[in-house]
Short mmCIF file of C-alpha atoms in Angstrom, two decimals:
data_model
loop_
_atom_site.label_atom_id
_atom_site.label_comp_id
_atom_site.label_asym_id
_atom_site.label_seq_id
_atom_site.Cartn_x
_atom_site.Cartn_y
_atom_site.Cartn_z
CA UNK C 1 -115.34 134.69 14.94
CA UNK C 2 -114.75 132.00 17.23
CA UNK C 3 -111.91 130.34 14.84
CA UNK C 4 -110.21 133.61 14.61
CA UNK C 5 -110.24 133.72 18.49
CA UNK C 6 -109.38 130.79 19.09
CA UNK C 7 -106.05 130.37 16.73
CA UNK C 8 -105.31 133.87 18.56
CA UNK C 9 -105.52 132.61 21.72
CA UNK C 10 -103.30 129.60 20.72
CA UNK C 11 -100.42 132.08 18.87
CA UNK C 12 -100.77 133.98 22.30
CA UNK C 13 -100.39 130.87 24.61
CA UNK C 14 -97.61 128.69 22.66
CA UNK C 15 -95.70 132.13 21.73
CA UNK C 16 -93.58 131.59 25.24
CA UNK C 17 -92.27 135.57 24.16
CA UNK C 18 -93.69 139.03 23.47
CA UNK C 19 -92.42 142.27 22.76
CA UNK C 20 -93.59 145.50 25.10
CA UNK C 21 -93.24 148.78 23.13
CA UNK C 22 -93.80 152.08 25.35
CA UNK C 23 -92.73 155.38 24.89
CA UNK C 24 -89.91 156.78 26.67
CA UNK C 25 -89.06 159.98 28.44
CA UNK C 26 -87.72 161.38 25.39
CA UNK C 27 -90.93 160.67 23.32
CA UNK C 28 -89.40 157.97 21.56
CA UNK C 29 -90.87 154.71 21.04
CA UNK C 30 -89.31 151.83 22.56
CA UNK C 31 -89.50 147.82 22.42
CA UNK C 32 -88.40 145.10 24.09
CA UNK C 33 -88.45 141.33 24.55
CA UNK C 34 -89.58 139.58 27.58
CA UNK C 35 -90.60 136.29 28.46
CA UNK C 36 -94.41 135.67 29.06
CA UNK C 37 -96.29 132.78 29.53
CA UNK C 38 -98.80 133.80 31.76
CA UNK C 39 -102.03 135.02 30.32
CA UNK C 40 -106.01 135.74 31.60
CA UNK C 41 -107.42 134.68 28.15
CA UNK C 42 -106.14 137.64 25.46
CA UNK C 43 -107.24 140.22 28.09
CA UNK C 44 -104.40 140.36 30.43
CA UNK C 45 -100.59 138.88 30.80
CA UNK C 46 -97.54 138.71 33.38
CA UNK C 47 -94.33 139.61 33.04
CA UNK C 48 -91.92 139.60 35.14
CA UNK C 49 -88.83 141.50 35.22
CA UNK C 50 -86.21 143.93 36.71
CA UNK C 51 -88.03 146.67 38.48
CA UNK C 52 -84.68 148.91 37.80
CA UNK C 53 -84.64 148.31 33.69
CA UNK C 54 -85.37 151.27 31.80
CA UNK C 55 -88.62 149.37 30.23
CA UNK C 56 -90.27 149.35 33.96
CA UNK C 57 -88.96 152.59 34.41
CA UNK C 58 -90.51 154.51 31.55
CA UNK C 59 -93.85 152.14 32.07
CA UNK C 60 -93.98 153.67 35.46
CA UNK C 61 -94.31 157.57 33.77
CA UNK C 62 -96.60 155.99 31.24
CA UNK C 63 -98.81 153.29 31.54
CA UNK C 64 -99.34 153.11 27.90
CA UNK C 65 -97.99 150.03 25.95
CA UNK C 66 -98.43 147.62 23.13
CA UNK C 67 -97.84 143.72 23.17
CA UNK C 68 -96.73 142.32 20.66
CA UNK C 69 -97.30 138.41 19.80
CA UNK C 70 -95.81 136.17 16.34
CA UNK C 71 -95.03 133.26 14.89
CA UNK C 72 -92.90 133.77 12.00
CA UNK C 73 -92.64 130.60 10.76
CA UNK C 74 -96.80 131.07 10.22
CA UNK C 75 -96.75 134.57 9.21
CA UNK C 76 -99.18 135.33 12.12
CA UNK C 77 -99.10 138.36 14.67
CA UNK C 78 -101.24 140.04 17.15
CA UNK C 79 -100.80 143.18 18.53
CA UNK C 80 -102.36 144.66 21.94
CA UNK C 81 -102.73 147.96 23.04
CA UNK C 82 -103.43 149.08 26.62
CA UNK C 83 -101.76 150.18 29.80
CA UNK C 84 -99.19 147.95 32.14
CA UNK C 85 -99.09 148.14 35.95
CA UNK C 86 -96.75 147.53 37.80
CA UNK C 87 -96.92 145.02 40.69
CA UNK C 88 -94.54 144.61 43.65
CA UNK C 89 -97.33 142.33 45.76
CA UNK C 90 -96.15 139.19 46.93
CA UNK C 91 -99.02 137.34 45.58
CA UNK C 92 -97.75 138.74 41.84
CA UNK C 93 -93.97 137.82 42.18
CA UNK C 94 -94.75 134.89 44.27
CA UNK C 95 -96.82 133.68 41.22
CA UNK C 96 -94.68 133.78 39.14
CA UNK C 97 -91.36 132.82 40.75
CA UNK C 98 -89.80 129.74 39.73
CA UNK C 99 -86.33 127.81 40.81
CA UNK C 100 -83.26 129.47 39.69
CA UNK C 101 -84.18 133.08 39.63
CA UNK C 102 -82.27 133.80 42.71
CA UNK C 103 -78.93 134.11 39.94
CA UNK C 104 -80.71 137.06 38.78
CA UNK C 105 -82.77 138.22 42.11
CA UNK C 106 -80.44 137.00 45.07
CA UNK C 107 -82.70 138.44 48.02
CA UNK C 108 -85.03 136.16 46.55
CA UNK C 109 -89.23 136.57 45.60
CA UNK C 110 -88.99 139.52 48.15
CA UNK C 111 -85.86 141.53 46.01
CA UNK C 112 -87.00 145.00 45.50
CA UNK C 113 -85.27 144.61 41.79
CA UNK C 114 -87.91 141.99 41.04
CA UNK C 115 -91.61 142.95 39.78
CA UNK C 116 -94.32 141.63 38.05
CA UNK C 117 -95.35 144.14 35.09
CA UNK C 118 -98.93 143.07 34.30
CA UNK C 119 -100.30 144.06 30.63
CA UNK C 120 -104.15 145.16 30.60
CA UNK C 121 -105.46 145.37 26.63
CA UNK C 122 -108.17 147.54 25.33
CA UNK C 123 -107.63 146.93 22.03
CA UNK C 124 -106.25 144.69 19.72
CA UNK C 125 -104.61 144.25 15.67
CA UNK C 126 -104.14 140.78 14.21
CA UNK C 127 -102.79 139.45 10.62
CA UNK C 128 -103.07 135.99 10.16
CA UNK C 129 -104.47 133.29 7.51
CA UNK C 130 -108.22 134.15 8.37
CA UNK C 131 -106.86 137.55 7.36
CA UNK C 132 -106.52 140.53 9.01
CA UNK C 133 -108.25 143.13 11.28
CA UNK C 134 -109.26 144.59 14.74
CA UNK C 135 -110.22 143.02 18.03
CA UNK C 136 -112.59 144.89 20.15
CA UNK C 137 -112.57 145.38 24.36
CA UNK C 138 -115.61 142.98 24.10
CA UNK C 139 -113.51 140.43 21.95
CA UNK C 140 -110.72 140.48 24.21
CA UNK C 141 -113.27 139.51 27.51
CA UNK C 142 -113.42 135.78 27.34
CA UNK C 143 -114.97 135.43 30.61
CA UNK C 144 -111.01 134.05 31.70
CA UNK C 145 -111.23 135.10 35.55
CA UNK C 146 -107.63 133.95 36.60
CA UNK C 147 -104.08 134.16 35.21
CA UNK C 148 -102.51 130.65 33.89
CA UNK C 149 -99.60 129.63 32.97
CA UNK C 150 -99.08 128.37 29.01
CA UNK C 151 -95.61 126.15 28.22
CA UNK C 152 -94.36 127.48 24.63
#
């Protein structure tokens, strides 16, 4: 058990990119890519983003979302289900703000168009060479208390 968690944790934290799915206001589901690199073991990760994209926009109807981690050149993937909130704190955006994102926020950390979605999993669905199978709320709990940034 503590292989398999471990080469998880290490797809998650050198992955650099995810992909959210949600469900929009249609009923349809929906995916994305975003960059993420911040991470509170497999439990929790940061993403930030533009609070006026349709992605933030249907998260904000509907917590509900999947996570989606790979490395294709391994043939491994993870996938983590749970609920996103959405933060517009200055200790979130602060966080994660780094040089060169005023091109795409230009009133800065405090732009209302900038947020911080943060990705909470109960639940998880891996495939890699120790095979296949679940990951439970209790499997996800690492004891990781803070968020910390991995380099892909």
């Amino acid at each position: 058990d503590r292989k398999r968690l471990s080469e998880l944790k290490e797809l998650v934290f050198k992955s650099g990119f995810a992909d959210i799915g949600f469900i929009d206001s249609m009923g349809r589901p929906s995916i994305r890519r975003v960059f993420c690199t911040w991470h509170r073991g497999l439990k929790a990760h940061l993403i930030s983003t533009n609070t006026s994209s349709l992605h933030v926009q249907e998260l904000m109807k509907n917590e509900k979302a999947c996570l989606y981690f790979e490395s294709s050149s391994q043939f491994k993937g993870l996938c983590l289900s749970g609920k996103v909130i959405v933060h517009h704190e200055p200790e979130y955006k602060e966080l994660l703000w780094e040089e060169g994102n005023e091109k795409y926020y230009p009133q800065g950390v405090t732009d209302e168009d900038y947020c911080v979605l943060e990705f909470v999993a109960d639940s998880g669905r891996y495939y890699m060479s120790l095979g296949k199978g679940d990951l439970t709320a209790e499997e996800l709990e690492d004891g990781a208390t803070e968020f910390k940034q991995y380099q892909a």
